[in-house]
Coordinates of C-alpha atoms in Angstrom, one line a residue:
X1161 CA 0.0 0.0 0.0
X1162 CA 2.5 2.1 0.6
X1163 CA 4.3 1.6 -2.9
X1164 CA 0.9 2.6 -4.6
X1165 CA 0.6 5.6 -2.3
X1166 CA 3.6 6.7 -3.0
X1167 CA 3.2 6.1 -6.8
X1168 CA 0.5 8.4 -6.8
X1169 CA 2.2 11.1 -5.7
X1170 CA 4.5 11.5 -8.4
X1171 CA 4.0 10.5 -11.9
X1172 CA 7.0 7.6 -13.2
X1173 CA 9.0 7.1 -16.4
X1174 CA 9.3 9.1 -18.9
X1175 CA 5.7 11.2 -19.4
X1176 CA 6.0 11.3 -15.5
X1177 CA 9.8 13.4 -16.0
X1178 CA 8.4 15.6 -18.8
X1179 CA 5.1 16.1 -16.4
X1180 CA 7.2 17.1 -13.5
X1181 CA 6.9 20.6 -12.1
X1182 CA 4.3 21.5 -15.1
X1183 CA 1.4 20.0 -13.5
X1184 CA 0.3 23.4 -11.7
X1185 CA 0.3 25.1 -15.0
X1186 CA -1.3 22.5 -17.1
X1187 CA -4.0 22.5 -14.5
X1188 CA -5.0 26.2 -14.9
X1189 CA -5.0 26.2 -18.8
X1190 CA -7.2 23.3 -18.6
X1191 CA -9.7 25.1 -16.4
X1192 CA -9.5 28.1 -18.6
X1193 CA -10.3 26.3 -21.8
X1194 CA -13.6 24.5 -20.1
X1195 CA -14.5 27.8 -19.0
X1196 CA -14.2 29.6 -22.1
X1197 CA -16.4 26.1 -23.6
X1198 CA -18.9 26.8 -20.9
X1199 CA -19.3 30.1 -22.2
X1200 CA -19.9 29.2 -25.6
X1201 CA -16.8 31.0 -26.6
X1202 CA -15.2 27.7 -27.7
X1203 CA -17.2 24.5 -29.7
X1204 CA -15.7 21.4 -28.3
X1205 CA -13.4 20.5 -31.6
X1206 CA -11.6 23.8 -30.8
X1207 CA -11.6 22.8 -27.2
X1208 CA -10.3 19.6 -27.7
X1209 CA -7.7 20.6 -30.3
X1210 CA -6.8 23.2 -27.7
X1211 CA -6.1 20.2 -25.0
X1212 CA -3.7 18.4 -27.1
X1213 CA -1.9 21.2 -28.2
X1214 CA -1.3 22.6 -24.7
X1215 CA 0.0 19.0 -23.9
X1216 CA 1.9 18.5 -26.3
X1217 CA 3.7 22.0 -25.8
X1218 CA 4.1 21.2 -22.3
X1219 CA 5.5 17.8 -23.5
X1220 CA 8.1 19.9 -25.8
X1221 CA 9.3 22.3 -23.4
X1222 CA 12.7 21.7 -22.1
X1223 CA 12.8 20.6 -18.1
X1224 CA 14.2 23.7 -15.8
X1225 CA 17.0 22.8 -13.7
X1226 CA 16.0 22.1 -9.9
X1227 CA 16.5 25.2 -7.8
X1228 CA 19.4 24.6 -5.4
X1229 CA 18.5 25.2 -1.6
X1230 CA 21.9 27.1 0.0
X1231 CA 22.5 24.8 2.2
X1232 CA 24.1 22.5 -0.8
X1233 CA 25.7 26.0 -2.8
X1234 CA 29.6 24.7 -2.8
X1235 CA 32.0 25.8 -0.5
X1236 CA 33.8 28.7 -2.0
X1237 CA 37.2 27.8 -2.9
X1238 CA 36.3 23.9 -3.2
X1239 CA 38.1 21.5 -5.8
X1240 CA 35.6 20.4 -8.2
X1241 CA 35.7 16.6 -8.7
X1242 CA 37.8 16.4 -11.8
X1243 CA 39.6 13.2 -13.2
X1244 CA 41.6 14.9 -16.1
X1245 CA 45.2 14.1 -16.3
X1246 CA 46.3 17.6 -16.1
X1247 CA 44.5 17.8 -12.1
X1248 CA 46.0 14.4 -11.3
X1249 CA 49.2 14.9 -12.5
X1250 CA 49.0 18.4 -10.4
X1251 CA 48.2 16.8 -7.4
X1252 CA 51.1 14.2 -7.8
X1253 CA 53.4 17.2 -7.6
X1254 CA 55.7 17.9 -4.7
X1255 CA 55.8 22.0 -5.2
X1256 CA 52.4 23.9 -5.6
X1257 CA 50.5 23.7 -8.9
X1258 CA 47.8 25.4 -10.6
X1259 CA 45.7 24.7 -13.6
X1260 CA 44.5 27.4 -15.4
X1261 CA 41.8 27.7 -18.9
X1262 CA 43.1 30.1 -21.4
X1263 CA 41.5 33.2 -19.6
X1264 CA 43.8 32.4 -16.6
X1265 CA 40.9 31.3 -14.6
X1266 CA 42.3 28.5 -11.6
X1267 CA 40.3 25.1 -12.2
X1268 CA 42.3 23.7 -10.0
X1269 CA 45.2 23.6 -7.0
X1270 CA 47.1 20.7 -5.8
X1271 CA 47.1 20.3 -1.5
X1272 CA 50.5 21.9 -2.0
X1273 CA 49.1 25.1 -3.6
X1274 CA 46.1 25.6 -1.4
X1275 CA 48.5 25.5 1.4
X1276 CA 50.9 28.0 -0.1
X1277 CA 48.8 30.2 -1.7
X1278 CA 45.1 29.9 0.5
X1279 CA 44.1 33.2 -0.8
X1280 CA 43.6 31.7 -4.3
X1281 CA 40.3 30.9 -5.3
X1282 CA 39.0 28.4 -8.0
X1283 CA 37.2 30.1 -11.1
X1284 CA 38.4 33.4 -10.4
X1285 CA 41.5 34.7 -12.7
X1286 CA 45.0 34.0 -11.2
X1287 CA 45.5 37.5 -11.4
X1288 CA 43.0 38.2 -8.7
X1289 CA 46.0 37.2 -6.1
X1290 CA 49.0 37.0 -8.1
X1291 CA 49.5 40.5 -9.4
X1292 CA 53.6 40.1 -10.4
X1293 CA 53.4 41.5 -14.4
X1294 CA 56.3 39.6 -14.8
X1295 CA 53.9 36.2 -14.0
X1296 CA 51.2 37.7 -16.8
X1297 CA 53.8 38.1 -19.3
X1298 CA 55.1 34.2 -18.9
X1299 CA 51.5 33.4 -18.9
X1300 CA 50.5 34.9 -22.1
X1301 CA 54.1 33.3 -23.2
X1302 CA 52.9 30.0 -22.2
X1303 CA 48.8 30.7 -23.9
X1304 CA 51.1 30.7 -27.2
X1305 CA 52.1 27.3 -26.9
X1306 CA 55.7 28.0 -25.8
X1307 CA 56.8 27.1 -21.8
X1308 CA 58.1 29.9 -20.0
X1309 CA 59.5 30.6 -16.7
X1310 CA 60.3 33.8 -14.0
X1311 CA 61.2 34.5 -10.7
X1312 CA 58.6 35.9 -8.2
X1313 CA 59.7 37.5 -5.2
X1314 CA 57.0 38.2 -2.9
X1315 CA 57.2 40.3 0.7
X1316 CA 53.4 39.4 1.8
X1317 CA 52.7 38.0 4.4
X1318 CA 56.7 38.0 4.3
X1319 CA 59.3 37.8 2.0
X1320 CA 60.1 34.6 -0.4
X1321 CA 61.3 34.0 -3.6
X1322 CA 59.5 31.6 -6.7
X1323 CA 60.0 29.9 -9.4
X1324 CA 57.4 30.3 -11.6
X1325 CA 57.4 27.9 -14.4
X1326 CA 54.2 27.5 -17.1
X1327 CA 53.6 25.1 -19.6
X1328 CA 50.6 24.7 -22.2
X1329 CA 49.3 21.3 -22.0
X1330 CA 49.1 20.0 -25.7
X1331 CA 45.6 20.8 -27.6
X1332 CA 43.4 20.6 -24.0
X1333 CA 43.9 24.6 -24.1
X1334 CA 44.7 23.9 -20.7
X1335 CA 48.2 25.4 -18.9
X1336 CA 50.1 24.1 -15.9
X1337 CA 51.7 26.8 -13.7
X1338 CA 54.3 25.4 -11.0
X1339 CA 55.8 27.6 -8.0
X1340 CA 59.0 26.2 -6.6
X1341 CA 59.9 27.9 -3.7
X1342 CA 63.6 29.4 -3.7
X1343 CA 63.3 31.4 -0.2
X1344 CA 65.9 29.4 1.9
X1345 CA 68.1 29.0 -1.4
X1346 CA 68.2 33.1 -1.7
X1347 CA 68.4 33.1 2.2
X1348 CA 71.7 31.1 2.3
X1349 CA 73.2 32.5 -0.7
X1350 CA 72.9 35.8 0.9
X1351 CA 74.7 34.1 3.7
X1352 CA 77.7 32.9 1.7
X1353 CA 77.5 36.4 0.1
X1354 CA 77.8 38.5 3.6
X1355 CA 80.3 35.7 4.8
X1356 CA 82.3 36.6 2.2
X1357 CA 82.2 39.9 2.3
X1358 CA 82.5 40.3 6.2
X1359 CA 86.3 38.1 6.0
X1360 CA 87.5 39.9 3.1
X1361 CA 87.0 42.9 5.5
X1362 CA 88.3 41.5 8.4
X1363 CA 91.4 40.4 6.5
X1364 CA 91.7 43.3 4.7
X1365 CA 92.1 45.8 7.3
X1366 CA 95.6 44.0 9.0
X1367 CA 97.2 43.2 5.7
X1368 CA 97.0 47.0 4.7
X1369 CA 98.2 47.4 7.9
X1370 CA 101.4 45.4 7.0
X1371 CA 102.0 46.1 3.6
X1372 CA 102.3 50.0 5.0
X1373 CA 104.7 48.9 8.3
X1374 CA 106.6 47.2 5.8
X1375 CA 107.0 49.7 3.0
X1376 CA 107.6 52.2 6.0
X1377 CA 110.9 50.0 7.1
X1378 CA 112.2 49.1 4.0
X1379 CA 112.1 53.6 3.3
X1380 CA 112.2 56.3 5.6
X1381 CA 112.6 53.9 8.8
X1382 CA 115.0 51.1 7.4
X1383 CA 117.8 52.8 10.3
X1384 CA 115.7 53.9 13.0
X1385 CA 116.1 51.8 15.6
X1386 CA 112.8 52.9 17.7
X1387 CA 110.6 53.4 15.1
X1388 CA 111.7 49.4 13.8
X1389 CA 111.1 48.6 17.6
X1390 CA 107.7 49.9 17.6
X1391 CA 106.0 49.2 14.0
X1392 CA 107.5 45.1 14.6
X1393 CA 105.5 45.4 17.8
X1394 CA 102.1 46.5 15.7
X1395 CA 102.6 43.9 12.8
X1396 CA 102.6 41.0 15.7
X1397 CA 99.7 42.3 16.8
X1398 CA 97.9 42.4 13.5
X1399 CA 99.5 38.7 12.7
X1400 CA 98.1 37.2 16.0
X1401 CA 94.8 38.8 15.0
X1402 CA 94.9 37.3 11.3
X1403 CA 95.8 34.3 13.2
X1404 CA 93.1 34.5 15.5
X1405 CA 90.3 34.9 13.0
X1406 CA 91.8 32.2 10.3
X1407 CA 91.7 29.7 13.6
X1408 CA 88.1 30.7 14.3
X1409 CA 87.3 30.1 10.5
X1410 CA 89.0 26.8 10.3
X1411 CA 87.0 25.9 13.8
X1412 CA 83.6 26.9 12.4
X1413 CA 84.1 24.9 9.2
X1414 CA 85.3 22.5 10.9
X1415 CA 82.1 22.4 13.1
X1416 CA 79.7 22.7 9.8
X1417 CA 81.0 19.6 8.3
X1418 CA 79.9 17.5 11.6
X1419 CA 76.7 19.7 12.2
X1420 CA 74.3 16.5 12.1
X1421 CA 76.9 14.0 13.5
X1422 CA 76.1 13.7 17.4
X1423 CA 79.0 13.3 19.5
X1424 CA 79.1 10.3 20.9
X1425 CA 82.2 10.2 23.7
X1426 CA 81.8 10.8 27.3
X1427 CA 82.7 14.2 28.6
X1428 CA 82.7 15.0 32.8
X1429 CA 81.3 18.6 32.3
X1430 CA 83.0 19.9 35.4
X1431 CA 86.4 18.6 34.7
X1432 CA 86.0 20.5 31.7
X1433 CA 84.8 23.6 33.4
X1434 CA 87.9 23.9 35.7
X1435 CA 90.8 22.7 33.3
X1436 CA 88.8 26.4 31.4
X1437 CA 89.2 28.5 34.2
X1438 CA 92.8 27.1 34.7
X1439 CA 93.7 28.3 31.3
X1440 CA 91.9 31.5 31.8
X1441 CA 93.4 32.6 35.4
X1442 CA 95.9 34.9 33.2
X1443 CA 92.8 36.7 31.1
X1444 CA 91.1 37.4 34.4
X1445 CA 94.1 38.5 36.5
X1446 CA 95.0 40.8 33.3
X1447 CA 91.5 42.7 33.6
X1448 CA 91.1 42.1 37.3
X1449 CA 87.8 40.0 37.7
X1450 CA 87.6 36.8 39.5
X1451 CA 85.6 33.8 38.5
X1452 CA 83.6 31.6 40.8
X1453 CA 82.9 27.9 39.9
X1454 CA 79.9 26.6 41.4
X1455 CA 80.1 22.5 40.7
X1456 CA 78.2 19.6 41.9
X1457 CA 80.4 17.1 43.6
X1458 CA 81.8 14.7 41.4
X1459 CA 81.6 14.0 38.2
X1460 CA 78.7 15.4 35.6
X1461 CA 78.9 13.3 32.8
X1462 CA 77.2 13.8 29.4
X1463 CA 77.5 12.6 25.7
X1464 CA 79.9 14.7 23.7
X1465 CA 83.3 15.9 22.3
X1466 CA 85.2 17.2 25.2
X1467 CA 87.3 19.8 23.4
X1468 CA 84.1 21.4 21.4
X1469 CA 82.4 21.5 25.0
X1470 CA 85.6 23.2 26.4
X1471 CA 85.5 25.2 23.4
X1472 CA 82.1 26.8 24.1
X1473 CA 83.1 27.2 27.8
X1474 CA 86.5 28.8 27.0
X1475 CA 84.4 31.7 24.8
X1476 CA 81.9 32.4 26.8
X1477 CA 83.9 33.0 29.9
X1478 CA 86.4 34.5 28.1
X1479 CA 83.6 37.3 26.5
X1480 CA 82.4 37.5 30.0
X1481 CA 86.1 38.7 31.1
X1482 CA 86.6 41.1 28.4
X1483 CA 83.8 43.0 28.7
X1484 CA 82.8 42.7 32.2
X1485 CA 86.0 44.2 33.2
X1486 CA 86.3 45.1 37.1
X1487 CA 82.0 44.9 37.4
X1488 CA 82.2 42.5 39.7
X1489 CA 82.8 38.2 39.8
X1490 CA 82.1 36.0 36.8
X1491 CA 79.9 33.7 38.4
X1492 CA 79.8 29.9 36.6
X1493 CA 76.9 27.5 37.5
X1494 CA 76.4 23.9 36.7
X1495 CA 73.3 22.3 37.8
X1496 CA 70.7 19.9 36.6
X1497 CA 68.3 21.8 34.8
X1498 CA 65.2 21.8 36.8
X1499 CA 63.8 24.4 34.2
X1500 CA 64.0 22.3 31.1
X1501 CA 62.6 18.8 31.5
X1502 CA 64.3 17.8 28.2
X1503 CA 67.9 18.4 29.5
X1504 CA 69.8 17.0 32.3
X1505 CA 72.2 20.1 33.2
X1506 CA 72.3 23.8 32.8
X1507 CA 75.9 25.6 32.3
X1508 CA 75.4 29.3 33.4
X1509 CA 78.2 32.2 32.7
X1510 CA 76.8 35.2 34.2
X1511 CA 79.1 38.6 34.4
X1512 CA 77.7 42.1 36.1
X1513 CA 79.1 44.0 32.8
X1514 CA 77.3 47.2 30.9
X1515 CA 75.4 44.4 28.8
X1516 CA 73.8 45.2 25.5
X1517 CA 70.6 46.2 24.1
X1518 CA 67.6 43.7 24.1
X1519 CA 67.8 44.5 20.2
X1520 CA 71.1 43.0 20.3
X1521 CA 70.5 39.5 21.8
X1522 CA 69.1 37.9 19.2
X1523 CA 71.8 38.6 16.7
X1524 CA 74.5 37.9 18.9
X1525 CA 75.2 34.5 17.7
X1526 CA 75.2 35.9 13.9
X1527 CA 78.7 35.7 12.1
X1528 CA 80.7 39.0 12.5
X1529 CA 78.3 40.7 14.5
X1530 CA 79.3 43.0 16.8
X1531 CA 77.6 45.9 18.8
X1532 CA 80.9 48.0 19.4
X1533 CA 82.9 47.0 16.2
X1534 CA 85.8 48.9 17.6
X1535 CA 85.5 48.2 21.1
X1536 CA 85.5 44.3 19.8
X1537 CA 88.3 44.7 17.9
X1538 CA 90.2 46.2 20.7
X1539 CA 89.7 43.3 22.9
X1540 CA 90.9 40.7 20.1
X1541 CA 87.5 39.6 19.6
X1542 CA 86.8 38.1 16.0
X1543 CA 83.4 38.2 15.8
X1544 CA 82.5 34.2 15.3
X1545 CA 82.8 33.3 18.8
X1546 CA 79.6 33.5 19.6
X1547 CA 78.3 31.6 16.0
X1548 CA 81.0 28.8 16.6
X1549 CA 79.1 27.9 20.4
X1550 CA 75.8 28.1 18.9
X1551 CA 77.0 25.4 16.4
X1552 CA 78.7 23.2 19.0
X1553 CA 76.0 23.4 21.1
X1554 CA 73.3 22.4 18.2
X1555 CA 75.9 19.3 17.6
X1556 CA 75.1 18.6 20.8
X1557 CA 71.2 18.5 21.0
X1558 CA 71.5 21.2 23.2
X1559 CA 70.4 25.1 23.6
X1560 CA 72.1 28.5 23.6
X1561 CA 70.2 31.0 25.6
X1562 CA 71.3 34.6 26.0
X1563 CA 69.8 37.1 28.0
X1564 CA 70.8 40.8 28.9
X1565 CA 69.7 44.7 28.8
X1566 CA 71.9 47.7 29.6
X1567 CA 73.8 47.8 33.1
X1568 CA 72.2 43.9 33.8
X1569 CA 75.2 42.4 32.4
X1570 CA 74.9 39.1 30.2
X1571 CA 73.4 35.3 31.0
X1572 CA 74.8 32.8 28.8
X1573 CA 73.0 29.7 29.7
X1574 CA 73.6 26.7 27.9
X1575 CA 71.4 23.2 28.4
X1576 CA 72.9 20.2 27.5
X1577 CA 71.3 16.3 27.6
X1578 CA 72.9 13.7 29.8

């Protein structure tokens, strides 16, 4: 019964399809053309003919698509379901991918695209969010049947550096635009760059220094005894300090090459700390501060290379002697570090020094960075100390942390694993 009830509600097949949604309007012409027979303004052969012909124009008429409710409007921005090889090979890609018609508009992104570029929408025209004109131009390249590439470089939401590649996709009139990011490639070759630039520098300035002290004693000072005396005195100086930075290089590279190799010897961390402060008793007694060495008793072992570890002790103390000066005692602290569940021990170097600006801190550890330049060079600092414990420590699994503001002096804490 319920079959045959429903049945009736709707008419089946094929007359039923044609029928559907004309029913109302059938109805009322009907009811018009018995009226207008009632009335004697129609006999019943021109009321009949009438009928048909309303039914069969009904019949004719082409079926209006179903009104959709919003509830089942797509999401904006969803992927429509496409099974073309252009969408599949897209999503098979690494880098993010677009396919575009021949107006430009997106018909599709791969995950790696949406998640890239989220502001892009599908059927809208690339352009809407990609406004480079060096991108248009490659694309109306590519809409000529001939692949083309640029470079984007992009500064919102921050800065970063494309590859734009775009390729016509045989006769589908389709095009396939790749974006292969080159931000940490640019970031590292501005690296190298600066590196470069910074040692020629630092190079430069005590080799002119020679070359001059030389070319003064081979002339005008060749038989003066005190002037030899003094400018032999200077060119040591600016040897040791060649020396000094050539050393640090060697050390950093040195460090680079093993950056993802864990250490995997057994060093007694406070062994290490006082064969450092044994080697440093002359630095301290030369700028009159004292350093006091707060150890557990025993030893405190951990995994690592024990002359990397001394290393990273010997410059940070040593920084904290130079430009603390007379402030007050260096104070080094090795305890387990209650503060950092992930490690087993803290190292602290703490001085009461001038410190620097919170600006600063963060850069500290950056090659050849300096806040005084001078005042650095004065103190025979080469401006890598700082870059080559940062590296160790990494090696290590561990963490740098560096803390200070103006007359607070500098914290140099570093957390190591057991």
């Amino acid at each position: 019964m319920a079959e045959q009830a429903s049945e009736t509600k709707a008419p089946q097949g094929w007359l039923g399809r044609r029928l559907r949604g004309r029913l109302p309007l059938l109805v009322v012409a009907l009811v018009l053309v018995l009226i207008c027979l009632a009335l004697g303004r129609l006999n019943p052969a021109e009321s009949g003919f009438g009928i048909a012909l309303l039914v069969g124009v009904a019949l004719l008429i082409p079926n209006a698509p179903l009104p959709v409710s919003p509830e089942s409007d797509p999401v904006i921005g969803a992927e429509p379901p496409r099974a073309t090889s252009a969408t599949l090979f897209a999503d098979a890609l690494a880098d993010p991918a677009f396919v575009l018609d021949a107006r430009t508009v997106v018909i599709h992104r791969n995950p790696a695209a949406i998640s890239a570029f989220p502001t892009t929408r599908l059927n809208d025209p690339l352009a809407f969010t990609m406004r480079q004109p060096a991108l248009v131009v490659a694309i109306d390249t590519a809409r000529g049947g001939v692949a083309a590439s640029v470079e984007l470089h992009r500064t919102v939401p921050s800065e970063s550096w494309y590859r734009a590649d775009i390729a016509p996709l045989g006769e589908t009139g389709l095009m396939l635009l790749t974006l292969r990011n080159l931000t940490e490639i640019k970031r590292i070759d501005q690296l190298r760059r600066d590196f470069i630039a910074n040692v020629s520098h630092e190079l430069r300035t005590p080799l002119t220094s020679l070359s001059g002290f030389i070319d003064t004693l081979l002339g005008p000072a060749a038989n003066d005894a005190v002037a030899r005396a003094k400018f032999l005195g200077i060119m040591r100086q600016q040897a040791e300090r060649m020396a000094r930075l050539i050393g640090d290089l060697l050390s950093l590279s040195r460090i680079e090459m093993r950056q993802h190799v864990r250490p995997t010897g057994s060093v007694d961390l406070a062994s290490v700390l006082k064969q450092v402060l044994e080697a440093l008793g002359s630095v301290a007694s030369e700028t009159g501060s004292t350093i006091e060495l707060s150890v557990p008793d025993g030893p405190v072992t951990v995994t690592g290379d024990a002359e990397e570890l001394y290393e990273v002790f010997e410059n940070l103390i040593e920084n904290a002697l130079k430009y603390a000066g007379m402030s007050g005692p260096i104070e080094v602290t090795l305890a387990p570090a209650t503060e950092r569940p992930s490690y087993a021990w803290s190292i602290v170097v703490r001085d009461h020094g001038p410190g620097v600006g919170i600006e600063h801190v963060p850069r500290l550890t950056e090659r050849f960075y300096r806040v005084d330049a001078e005042a650095s060079r004065k103190k025979k600092g080469t401006g890598l100390g700082l870059a080559i414990v940062k590296h160790i420590v990494n090696r290590h699994h561990g963490e740098l942390s560096l803390r200070s503001a103006p007359g607070e002096g500098m914290r140099a804490e570093v957390f190591l694993p057991r």
